[in-house]
CSV table of C-alpha atoms in Angstrom, one decimal:
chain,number,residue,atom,x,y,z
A,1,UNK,CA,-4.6,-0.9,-20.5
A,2,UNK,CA,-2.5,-2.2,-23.4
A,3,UNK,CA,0.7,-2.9,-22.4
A,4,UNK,CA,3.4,-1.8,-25.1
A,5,UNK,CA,6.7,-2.0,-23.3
A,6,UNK,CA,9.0,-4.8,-22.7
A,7,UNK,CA,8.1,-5.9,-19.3
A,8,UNK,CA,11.2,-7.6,-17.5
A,9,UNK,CA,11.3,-11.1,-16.2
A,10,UNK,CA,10.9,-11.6,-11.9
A,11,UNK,CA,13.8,-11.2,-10.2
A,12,UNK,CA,15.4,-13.7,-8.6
A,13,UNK,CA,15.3,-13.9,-4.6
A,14,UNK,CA,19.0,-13.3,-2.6
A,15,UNK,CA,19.2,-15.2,0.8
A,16,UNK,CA,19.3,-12.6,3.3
A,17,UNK,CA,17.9,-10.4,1.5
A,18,UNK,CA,14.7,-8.9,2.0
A,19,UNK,CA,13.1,-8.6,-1.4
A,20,UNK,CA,10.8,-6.0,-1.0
A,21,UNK,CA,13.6,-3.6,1.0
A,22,UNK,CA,16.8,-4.4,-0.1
A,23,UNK,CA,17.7,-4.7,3.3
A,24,UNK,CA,19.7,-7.1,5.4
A,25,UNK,CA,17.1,-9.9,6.4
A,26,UNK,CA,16.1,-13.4,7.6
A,27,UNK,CA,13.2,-15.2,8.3
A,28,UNK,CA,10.0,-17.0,6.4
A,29,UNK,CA,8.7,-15.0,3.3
A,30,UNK,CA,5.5,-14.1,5.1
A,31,UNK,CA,4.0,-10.7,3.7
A,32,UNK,CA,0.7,-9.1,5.2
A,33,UNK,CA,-1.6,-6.0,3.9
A,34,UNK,CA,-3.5,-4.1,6.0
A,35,UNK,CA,-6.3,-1.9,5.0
A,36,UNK,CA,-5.6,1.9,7.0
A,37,UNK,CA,-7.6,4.7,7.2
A,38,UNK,CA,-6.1,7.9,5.8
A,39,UNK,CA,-8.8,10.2,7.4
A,40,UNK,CA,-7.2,12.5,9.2
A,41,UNK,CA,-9.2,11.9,12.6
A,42,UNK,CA,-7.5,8.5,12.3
A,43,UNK,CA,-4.0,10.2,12.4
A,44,UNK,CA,-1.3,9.2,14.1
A,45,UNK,CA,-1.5,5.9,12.8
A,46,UNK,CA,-0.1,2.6,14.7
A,47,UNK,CA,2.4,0.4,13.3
A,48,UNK,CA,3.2,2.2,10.0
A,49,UNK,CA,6.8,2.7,10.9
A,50,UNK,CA,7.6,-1.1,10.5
A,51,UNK,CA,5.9,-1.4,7.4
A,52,UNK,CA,8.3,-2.1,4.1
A,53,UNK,CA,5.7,-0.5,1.3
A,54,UNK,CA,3.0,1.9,1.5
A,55,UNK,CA,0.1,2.6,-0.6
A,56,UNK,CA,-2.1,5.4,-0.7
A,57,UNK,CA,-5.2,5.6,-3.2
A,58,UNK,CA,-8.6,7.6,-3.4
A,59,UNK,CA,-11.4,6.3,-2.3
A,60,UNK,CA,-13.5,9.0,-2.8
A,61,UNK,CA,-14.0,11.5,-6.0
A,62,UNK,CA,-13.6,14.5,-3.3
A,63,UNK,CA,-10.4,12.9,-2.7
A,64,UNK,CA,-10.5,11.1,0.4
A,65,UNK,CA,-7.9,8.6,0.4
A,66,UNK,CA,-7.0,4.9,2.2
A,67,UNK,CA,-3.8,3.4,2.7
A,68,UNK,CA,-2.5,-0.3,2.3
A,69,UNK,CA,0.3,-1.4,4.2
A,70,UNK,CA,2.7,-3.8,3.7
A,71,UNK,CA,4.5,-5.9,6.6
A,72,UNK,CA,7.4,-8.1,6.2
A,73,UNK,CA,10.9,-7.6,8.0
A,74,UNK,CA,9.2,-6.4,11.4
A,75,UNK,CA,5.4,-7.1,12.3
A,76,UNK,CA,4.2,-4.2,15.3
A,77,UNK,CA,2.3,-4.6,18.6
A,78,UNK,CA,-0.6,-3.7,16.4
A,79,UNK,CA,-1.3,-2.0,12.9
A,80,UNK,CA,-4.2,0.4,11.9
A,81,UNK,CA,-6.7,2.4,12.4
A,82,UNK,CA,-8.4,-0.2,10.2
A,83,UNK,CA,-11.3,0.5,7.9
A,84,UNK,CA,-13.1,-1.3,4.8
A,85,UNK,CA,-12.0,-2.8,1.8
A,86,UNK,CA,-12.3,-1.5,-1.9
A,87,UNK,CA,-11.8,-3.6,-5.1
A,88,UNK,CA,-9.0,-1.9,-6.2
A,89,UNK,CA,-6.6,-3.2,-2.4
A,90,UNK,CA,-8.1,-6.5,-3.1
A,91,UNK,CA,-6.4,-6.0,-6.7
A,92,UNK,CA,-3.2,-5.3,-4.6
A,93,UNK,CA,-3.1,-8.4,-2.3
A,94,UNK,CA,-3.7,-10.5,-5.2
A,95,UNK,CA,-0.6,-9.2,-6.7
A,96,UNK,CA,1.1,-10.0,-3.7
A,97,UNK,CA,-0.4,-13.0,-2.5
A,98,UNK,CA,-0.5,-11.8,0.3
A,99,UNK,CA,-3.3,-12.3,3.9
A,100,UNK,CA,-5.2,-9.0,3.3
A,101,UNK,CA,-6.6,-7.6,6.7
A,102,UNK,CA,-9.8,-4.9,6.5
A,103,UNK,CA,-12.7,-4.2,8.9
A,104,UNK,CA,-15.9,-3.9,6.5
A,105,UNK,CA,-16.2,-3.5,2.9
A,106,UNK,CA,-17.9,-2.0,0.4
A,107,UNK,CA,-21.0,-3.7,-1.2
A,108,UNK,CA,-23.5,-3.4,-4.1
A,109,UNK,CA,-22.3,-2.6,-7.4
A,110,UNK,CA,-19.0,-2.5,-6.9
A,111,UNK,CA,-18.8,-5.6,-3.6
A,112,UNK,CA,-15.7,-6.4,-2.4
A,113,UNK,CA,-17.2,-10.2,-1.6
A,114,UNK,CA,-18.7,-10.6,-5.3
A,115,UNK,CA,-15.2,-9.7,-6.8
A,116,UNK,CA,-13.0,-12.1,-4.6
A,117,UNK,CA,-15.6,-15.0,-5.3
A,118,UNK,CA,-15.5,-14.5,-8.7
A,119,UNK,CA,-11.6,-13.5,-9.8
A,120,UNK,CA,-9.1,-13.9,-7.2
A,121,UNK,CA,-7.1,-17.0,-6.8
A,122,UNK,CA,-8.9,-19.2,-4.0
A,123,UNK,CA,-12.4,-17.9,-5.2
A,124,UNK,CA,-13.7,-17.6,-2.0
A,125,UNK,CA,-14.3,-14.7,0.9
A,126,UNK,CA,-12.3,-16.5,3.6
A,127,UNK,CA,-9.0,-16.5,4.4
A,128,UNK,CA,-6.7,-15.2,3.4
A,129,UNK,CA,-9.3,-12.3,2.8
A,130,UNK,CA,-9.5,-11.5,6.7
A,131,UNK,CA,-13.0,-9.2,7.6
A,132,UNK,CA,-11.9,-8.1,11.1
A,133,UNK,CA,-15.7,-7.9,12.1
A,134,UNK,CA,-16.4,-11.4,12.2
A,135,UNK,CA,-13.1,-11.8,14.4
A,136,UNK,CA,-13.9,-11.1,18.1
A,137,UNK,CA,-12.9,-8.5,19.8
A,138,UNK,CA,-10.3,-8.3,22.0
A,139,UNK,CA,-8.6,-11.2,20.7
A,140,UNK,CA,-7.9,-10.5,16.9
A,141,UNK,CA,-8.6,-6.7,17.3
A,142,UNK,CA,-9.1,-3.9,19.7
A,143,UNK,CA,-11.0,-0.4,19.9
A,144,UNK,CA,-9.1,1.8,21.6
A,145,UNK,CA,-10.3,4.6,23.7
A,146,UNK,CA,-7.5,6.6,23.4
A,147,UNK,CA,-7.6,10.9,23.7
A,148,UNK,CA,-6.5,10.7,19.8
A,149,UNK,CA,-9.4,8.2,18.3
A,150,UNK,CA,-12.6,7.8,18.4
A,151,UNK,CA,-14.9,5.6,16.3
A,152,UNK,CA,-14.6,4.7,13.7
A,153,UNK,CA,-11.3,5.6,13.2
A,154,UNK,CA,-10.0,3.5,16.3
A,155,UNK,CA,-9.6,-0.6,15.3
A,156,UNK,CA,-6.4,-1.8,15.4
A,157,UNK,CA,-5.7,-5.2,14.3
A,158,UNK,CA,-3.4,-7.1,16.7
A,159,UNK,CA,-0.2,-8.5,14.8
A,160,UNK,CA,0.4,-11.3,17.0
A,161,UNK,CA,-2.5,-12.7,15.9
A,162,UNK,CA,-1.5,-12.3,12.0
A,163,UNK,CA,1.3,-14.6,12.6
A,164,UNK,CA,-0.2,-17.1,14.1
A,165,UNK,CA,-2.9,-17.6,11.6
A,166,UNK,CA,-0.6,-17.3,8.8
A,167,UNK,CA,-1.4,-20.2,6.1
A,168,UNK,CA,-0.4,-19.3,2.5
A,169,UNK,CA,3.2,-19.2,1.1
A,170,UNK,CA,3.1,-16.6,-1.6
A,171,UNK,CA,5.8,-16.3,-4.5
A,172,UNK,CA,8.2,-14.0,-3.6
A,173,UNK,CA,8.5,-11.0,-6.4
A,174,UNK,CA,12.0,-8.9,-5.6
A,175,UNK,CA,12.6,-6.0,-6.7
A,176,UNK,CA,15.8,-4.5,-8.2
A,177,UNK,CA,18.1,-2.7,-5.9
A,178,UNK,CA,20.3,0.0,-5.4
A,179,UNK,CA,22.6,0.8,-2.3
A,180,UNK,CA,22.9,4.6,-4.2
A,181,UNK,CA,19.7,5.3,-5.6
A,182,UNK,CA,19.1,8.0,-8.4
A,183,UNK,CA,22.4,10.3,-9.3
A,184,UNK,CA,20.4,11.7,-12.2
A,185,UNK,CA,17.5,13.6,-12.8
A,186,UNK,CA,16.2,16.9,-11.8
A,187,UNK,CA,16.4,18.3,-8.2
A,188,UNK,CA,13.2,17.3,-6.1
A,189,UNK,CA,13.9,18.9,-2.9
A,190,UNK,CA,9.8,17.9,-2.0
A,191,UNK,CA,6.7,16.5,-3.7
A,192,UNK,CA,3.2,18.0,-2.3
A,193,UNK,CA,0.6,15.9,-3.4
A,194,UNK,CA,-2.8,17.6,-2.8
A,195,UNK,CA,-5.2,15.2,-2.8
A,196,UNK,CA,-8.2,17.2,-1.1
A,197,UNK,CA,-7.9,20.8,0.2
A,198,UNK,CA,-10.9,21.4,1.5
A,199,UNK,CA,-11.9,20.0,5.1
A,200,UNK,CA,-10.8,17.4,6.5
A,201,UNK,CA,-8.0,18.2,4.2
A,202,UNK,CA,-5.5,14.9,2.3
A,203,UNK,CA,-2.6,17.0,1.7
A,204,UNK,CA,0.5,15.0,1.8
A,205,UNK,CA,4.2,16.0,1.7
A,206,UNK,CA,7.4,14.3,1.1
A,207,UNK,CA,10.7,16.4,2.4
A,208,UNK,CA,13.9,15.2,1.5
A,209,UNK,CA,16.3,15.0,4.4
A,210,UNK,CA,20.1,15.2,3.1
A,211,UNK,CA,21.5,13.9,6.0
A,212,UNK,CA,19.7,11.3,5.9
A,213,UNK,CA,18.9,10.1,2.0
A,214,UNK,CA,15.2,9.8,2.6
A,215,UNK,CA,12.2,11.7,2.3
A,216,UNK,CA,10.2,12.4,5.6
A,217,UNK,CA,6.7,12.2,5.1
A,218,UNK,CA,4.1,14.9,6.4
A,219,UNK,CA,0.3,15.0,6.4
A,220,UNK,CA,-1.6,18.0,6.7
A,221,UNK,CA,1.6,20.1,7.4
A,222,UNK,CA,2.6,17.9,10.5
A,223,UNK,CA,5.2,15.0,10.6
A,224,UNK,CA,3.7,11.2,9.7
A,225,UNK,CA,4.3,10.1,13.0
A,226,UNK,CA,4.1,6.2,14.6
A,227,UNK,CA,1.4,6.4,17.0
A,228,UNK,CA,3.4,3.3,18.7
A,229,UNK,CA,6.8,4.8,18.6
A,230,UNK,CA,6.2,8.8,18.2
A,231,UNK,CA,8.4,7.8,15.2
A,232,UNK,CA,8.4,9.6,12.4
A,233,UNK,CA,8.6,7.8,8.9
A,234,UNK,CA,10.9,8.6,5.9
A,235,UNK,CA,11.0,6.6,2.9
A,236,UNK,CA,14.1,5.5,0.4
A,237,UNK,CA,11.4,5.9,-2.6
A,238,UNK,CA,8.4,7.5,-3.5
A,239,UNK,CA,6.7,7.0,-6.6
A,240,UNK,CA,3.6,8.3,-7.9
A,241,UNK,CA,1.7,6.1,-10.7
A,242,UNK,CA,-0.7,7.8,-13.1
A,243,UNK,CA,-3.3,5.9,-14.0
A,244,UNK,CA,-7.1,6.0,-14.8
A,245,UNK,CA,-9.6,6.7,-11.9
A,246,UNK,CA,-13.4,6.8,-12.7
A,247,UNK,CA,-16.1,5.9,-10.1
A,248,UNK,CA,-19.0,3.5,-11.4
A,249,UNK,CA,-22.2,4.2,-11.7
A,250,UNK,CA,-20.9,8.3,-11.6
A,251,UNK,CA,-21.1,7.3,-7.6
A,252,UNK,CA,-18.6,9.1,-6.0
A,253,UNK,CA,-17.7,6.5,-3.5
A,254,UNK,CA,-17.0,3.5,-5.9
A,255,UNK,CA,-14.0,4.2,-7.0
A,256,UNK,CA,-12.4,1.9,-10.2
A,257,UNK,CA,-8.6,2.5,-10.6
A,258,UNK,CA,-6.6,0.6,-13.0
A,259,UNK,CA,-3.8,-1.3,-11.9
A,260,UNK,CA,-3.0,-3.1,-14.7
A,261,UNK,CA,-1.5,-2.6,-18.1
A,262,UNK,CA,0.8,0.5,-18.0
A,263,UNK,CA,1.0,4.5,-17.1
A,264,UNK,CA,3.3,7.1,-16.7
A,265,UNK,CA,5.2,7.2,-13.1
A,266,UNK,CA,7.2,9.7,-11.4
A,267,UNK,CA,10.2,8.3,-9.5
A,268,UNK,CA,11.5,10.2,-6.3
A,269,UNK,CA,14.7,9.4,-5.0
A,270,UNK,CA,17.7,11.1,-3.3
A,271,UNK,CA,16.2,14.6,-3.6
A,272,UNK,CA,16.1,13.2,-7.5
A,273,UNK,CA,13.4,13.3,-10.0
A,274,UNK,CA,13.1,11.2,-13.2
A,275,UNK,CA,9.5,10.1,-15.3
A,276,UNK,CA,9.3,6.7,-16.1
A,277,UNK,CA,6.7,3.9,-16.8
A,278,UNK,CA,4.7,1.4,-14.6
A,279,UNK,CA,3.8,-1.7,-16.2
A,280,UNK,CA,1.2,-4.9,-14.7
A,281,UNK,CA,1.2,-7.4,-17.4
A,282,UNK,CA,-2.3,-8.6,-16.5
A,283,UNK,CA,-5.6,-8.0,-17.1
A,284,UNK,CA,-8.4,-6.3,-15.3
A,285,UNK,CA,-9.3,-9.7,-13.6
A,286,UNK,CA,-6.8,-11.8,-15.0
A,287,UNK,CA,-3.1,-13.2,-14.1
A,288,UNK,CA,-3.5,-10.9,-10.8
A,289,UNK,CA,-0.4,-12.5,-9.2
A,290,UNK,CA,1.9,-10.6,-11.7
A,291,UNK,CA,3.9,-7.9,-9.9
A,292,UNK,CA,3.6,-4.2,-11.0
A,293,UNK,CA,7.0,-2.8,-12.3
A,294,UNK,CA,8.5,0.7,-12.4
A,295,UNK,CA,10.8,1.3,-15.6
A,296,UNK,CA,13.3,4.3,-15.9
A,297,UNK,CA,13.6,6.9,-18.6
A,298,UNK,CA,15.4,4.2,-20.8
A,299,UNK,CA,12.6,1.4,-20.4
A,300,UNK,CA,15.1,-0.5,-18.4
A,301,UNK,CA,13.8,-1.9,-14.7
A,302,UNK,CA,13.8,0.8,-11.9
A,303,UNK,CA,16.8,-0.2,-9.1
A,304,UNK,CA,14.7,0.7,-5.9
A,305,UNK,CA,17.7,2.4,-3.7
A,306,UNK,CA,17.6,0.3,-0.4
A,307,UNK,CA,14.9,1.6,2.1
A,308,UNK,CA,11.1,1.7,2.2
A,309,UNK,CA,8.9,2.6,-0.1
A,310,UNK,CA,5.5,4.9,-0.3
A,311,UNK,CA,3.6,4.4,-3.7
């Protein structure tokens, strides 16, 4: 958790720029996270094709997995299947500032509510911490009854209602960027990253797509579609951090992950592969706001090449 490396000053934000893409872009700084279930019975998921940044962590020591997902340039119909909230997301939206969107969350030793009244930035479970369940139905969120989900994997938050209800104006953290992306490196023609193999399985899959520049995404051997769209997703940059993962109390559904401090990460881009470091200059449940930043081989800030990203 120490962190020993020069960590870089913020970026500065480019009009028209969006700073979490690279891409072309106007519009109010308003980012979103949305707590998604990565069960596999909650597959094919709605909205994730418009979101700019993915994350996927364990939530489970089998190896069961959620995802947070970031919306910025391009907010869906709707976005989910949604599912509870874990410390270590609520870590992530304090990063970002950022309205953080979850239906349930986890209690007891390791509760969700405790930890926002107690260390993040408004001190308080209220907005913009946003429990779905005490929204009504309907309005703010739907259960669908389509032939693909049932409950619980079948709550979608309704987007519409995210904007209107926006009311903080978080500090926009760019990253670098790169129109090229990695020309160095070793070949990485794919990542597999195995999660859990046993049923229901987490195996995930990145493909690099020359014709493209990206790498499409797979889950469980089949494409990680848009359940809106039927559009498959591909990101610019994928980038695995490595990091410490215990579970307290030895329960294996309370999971602790460290976000701060620094780690090794491996950097996937253009069918390219280089190791470098993450770095959070915070502490556990201090200076939250602080981005997380991804240094190359040479310690120097990580261009992102222009495109989404999965994390």
């Amino acid at each position: 958790a120490k962190v020993t490396v020069k960590v870089p000053g913020d970026n500065p934000v480019q009009d028209g720029v969006n700073p979490i893409t690279g891409e072309s872009w106007s519009g109010g700084y308003r980012p979103v996270l949305i707590n998604i279930d990565s069960h596999p019975r909650a597959l094919p998921h709605w909205g994730v094709a418009s979101a700019d940044l993915v994350y996927e962590l364990p939530i489970q020591q089998d190896g069961s997995t959620r995802q947070v997902a970031l919306f910025l340039s391009e907010y869906p119909e709707m976005a989910g299947p949604v599912r509870s909230a874990r410390i270590p997301m609520a870590s992530l939206a304090e990063m970002w500032e950022a309205p953080y969107y979850f239906f349930g969350y986890q209690g007891g030793t390791t509760s969700v509510k405790d930890w926002v009244k107690q260390y993040s930035a408004g001190r308080k479970f209220s907005y913009p911490y946003v429990e779905l369940m005490n929204k009504k139905i309907n309005q703010w969120y739907i259960r669908t009854n389509d032939q693909n989900h049932v409950a619980p994997y079948n709550v979608a938050v309704l987007m519409d209602k995210v904007q209107e209800e926006y009311g903080v104006s978080p500090e926009a953290k760019p990253f670098l960027f790169d129109e090229t992306g990695l020309t160095r490196g070793e070949d990485a023609p794919g990542v597999v990253i195995c999660y859990k193999a046993t049923d229901p399985a987490y195996l995930t899959a990145y493909q690099y797509n020359e014709a493209t520049g990206l790498y499409d995404r797979w889950r469980n051997g089949q494409p990680y579609t848009d359940a809106l769209t039927g559009e498959a997703t591909a990101y610019a940059n994928v980038i695995v951090i490595r990091t410490d993962v215990s579970f307290a109390n030895h329960n294996p559904s309370r999971p602790v992950i460290r976000l701060h401090g620094q780690g090794v990460c491996e950097i996937f881009q253009n069918g390219r592969y280089i190791r470098g470091t993450w770095v959070r200059n915070s502490g556990e449940n201090k200076n939250l706001d602080r981005r997380m930043v991804f240094l190359d081989e040479n310690g120097e800030e990580l261009p992102m090449k222009v495109g989404k990203t999965f994390i």
